Short mmCIF file of C-alpha atoms in Angstrom, two decimals:
data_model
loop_
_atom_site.label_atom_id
_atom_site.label_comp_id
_atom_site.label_asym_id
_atom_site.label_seq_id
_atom_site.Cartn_x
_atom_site.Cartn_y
_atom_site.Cartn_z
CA UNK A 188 -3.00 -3.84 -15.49
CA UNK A 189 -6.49 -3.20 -13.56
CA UNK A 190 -8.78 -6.20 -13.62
CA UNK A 191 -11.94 -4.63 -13.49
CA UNK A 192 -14.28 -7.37 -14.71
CA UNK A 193 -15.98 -8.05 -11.55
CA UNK A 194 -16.59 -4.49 -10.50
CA UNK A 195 -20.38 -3.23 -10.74
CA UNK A 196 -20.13 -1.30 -14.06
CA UNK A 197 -20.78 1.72 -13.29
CA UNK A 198 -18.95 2.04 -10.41
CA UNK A 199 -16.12 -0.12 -12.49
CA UNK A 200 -16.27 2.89 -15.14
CA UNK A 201 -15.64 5.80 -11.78
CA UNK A 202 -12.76 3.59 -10.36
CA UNK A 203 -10.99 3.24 -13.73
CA UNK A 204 -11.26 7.04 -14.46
CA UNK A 205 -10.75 8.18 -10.69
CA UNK A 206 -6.97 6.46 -10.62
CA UNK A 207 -6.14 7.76 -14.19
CA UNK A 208 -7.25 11.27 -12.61
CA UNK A 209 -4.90 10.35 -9.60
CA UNK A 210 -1.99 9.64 -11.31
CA UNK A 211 -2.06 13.11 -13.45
CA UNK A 212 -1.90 15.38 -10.15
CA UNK A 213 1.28 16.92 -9.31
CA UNK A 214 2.31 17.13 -6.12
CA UNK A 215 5.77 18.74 -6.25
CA UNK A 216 7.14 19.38 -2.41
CA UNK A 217 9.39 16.98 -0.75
CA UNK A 218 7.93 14.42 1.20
CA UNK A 219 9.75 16.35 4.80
CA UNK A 220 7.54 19.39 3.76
CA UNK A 221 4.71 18.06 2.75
CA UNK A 222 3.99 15.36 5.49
CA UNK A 223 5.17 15.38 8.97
CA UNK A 224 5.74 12.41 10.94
CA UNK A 225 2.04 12.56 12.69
CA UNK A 226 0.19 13.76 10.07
CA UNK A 227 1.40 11.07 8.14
CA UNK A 228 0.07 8.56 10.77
CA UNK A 229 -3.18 10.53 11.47
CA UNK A 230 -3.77 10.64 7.32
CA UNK A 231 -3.13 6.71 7.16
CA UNK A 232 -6.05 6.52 9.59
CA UNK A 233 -8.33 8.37 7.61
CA UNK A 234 -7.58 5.92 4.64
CA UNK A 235 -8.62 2.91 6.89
CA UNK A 236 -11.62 5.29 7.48
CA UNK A 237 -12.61 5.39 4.14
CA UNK A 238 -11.77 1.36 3.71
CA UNK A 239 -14.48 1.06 6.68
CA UNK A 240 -17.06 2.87 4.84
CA UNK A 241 -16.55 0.87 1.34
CA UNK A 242 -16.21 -2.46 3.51
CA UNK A 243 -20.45 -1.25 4.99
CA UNK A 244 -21.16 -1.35 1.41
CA UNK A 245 -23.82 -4.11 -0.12
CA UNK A 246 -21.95 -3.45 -3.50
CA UNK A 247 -18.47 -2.87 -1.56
CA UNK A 248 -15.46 -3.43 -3.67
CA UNK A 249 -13.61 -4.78 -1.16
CA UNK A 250 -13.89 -5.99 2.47
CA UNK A 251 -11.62 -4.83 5.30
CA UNK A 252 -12.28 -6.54 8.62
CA UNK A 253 -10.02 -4.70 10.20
CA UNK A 254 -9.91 -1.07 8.94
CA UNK A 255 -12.70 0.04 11.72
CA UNK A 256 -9.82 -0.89 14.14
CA UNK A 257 -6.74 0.85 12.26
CA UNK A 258 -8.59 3.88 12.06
CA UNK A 259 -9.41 4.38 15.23
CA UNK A 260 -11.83 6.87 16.54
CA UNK A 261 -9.56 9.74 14.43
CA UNK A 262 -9.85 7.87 10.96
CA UNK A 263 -13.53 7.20 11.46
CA UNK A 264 -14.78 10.82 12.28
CA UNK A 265 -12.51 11.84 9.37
CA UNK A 266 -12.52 9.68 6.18
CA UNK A 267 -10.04 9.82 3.75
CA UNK A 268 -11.78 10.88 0.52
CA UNK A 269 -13.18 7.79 -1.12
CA UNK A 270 -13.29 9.03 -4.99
CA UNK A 271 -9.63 8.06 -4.88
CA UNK A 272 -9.12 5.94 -1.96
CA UNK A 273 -11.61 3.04 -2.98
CA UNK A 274 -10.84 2.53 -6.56
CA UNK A 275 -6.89 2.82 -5.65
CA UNK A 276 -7.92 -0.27 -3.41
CA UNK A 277 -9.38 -2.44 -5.68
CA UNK A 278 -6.97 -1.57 -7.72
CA UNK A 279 -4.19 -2.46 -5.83
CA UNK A 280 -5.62 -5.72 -5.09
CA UNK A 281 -6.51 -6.99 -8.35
CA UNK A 282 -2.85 -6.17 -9.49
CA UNK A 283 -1.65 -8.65 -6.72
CA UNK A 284 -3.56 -10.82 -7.36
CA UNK A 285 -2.93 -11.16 -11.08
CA UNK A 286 0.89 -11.20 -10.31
CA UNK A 287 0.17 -13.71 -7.93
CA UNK A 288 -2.22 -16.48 -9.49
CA UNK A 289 -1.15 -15.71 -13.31
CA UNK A 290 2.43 -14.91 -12.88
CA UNK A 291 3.51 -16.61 -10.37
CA UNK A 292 4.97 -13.59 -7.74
CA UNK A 293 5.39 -14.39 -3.85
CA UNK A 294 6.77 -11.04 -2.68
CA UNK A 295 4.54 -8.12 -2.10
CA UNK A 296 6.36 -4.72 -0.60
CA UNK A 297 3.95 -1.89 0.60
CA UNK A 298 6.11 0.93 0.11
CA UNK A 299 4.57 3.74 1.93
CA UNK A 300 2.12 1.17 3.73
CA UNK A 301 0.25 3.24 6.41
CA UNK A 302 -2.63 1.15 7.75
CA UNK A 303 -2.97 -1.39 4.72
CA UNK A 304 -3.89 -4.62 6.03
CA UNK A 305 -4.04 -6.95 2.88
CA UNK A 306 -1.84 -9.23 4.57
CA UNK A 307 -5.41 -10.06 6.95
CA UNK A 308 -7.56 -10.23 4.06
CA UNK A 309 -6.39 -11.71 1.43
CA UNK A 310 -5.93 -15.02 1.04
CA UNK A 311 -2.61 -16.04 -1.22
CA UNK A 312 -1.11 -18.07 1.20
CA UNK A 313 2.44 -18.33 -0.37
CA UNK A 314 2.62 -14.55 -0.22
CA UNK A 315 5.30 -13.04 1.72
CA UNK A 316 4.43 -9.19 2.54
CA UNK A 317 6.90 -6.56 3.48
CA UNK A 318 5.62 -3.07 4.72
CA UNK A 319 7.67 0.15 4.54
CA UNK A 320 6.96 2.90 6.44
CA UNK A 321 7.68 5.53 9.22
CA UNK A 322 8.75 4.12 12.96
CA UNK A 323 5.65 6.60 14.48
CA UNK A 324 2.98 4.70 12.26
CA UNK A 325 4.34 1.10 13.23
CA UNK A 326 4.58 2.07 16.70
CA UNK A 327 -0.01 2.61 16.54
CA UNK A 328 -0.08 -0.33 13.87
CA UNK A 329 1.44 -2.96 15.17
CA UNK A 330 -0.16 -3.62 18.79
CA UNK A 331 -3.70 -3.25 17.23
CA UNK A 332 -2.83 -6.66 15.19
CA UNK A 333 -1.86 -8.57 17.93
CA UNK A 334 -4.04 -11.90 17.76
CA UNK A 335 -5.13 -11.23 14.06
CA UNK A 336 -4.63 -13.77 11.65
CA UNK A 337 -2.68 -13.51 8.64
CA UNK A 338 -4.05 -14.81 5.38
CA UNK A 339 -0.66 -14.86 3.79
CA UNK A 340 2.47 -16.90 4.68
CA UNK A 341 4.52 -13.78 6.48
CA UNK A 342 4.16 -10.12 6.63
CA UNK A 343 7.10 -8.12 7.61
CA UNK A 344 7.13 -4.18 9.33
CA UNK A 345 10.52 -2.47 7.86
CA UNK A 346 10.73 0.92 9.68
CA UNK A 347 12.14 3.55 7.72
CA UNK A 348 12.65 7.29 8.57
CA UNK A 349 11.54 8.30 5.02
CA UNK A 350 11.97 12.47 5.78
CA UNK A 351 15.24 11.82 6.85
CA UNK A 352 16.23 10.61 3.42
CA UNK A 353 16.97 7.17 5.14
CA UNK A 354 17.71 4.38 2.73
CA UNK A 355 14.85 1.73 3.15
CA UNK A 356 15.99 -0.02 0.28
CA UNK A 357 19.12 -0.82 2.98
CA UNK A 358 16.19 -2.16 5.33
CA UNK A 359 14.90 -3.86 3.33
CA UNK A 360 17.58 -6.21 2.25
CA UNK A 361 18.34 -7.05 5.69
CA UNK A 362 15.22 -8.46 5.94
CA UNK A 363 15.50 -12.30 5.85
CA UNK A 364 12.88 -13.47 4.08
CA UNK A 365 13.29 -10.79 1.06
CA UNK A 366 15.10 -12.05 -1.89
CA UNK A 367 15.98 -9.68 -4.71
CA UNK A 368 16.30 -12.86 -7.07
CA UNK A 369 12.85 -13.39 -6.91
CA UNK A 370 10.19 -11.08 -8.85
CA UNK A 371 8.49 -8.31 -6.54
CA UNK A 372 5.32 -6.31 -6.57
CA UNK A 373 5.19 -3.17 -5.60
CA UNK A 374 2.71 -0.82 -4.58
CA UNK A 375 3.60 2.96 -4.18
CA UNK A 376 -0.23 3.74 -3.03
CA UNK A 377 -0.26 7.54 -2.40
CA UNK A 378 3.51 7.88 -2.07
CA UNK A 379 4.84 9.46 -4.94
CA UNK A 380 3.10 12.60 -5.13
CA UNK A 381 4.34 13.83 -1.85
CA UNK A 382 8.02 13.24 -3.82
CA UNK A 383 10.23 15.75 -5.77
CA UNK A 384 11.44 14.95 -9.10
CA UNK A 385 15.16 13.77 -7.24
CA UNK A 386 13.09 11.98 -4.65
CA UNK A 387 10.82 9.92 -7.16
CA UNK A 388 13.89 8.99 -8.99
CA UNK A 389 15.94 7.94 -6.42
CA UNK A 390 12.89 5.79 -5.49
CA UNK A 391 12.59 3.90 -8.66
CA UNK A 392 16.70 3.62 -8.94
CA UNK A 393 16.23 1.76 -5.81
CA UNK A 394 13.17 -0.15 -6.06
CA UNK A 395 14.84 -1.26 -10.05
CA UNK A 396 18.11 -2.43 -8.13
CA UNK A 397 15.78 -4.98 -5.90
CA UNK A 398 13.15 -6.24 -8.65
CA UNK A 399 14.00 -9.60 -10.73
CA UNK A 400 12.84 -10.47 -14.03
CA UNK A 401 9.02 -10.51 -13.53
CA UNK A 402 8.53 -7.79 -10.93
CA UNK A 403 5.75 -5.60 -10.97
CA UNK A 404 4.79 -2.42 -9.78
CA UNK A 405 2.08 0.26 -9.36
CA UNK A 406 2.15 3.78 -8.18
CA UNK A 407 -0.73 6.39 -8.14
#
């Protein structure tokens, strides 16, 4: 459920209807055809773009430290567009942390992560964050977070060749601090609509085998 109570209300009332509009558009290509290795990368810039720009904000939703710094000089010319990517934000983190504070959850997984960084910003320090996406986008990620600081207790990068039809739920169990007998949320943020119908479903069949009693999950 969205937690919008400390939004600004009117921009609390464009959020709320922007990811219901989300969630209704069809997208109904494969994720091979639809987005190529570097595009993928190059859009996940343009989302930290558009984090930068809400982040400038007096009445910003959110704050990002770091997005000016995942975009890179791409992301920033070329902002993702925010009527979708800021409310999905907010979104996202209100969800976690409800799950976290109310229901007690300590495993996040980013599927489809790009250049989230809500392991550096928010602070739920029993949190352990695992981040699923393509090898080429880890390879730009990971050496522009040297020296940050995490606000959570671990954050884990779990490469997986998703065009390939590579099995990250295979990854992700080999990771050692994931434990499928503890409730998971997940966040499918701009994932599923580059799915087909078979692709989708043999997401959730393997996101269901790996989520306990209490998991979680959103998906736009």
């Amino acid at each position: 459920a969205l937690r919008v109570s400390s939004m600004p209300s009117l921009r609390r009332a464009f959020a709320v209807a922007a990811v219901l509009f989300a969630a209704k558009t069809p997208m109904p290509r494969s994720y091979a055809q639809k987005m190529p290795k570097a595009s993928h990368a190059f859009t996940a810039k343009m989302c930290a773009g558009s984090r930068f720009l809400e982040s400038q904000r007096r009445d910003a939703l959110f704050v990002d430290p770091l997005a000016s710094k995942l975009a890179g000089p791409e992301g920033l010319q070329q902002p993702m567009g925010d009527w979708i990517m800021v409310p999905r934000t907010r979104f996202g983190d209100d969800f976690i942390i409800e799950h976290y504070t109310q229901r007690g959850v300590r495993q996040l997984v980013l599927l489809g992560a790009g250049m989230d960084a809500r392991a550096y910003r928010l602070r739920l320090p029993e949190l352990k964050v695992f981040e699923v996406d393509l090898p080429i986008l880890f390879q730009d990620k990971e050496p522009l977070l040297e020296g940050e600081t995490l606000r959570v207790q671990s954050r884990t990068a779990v490469p997986t060749d998703f065009s390939s039809g590579e099995d990250w739920s295979w990854r992700l169990r080999q990771c050692p601090d994931f434990d499928p007998r503890q409730p998971t949320v997940w966040l499918l943020e701009g994932l599923m609509m580059y799915l087909t119908a078979r692709e989708a479903s043999e997401t959730f069949r393997r996101l269901g085998a790996l989520s306990a009693v209490g998991s979680a999950l959103f998906f736009d």
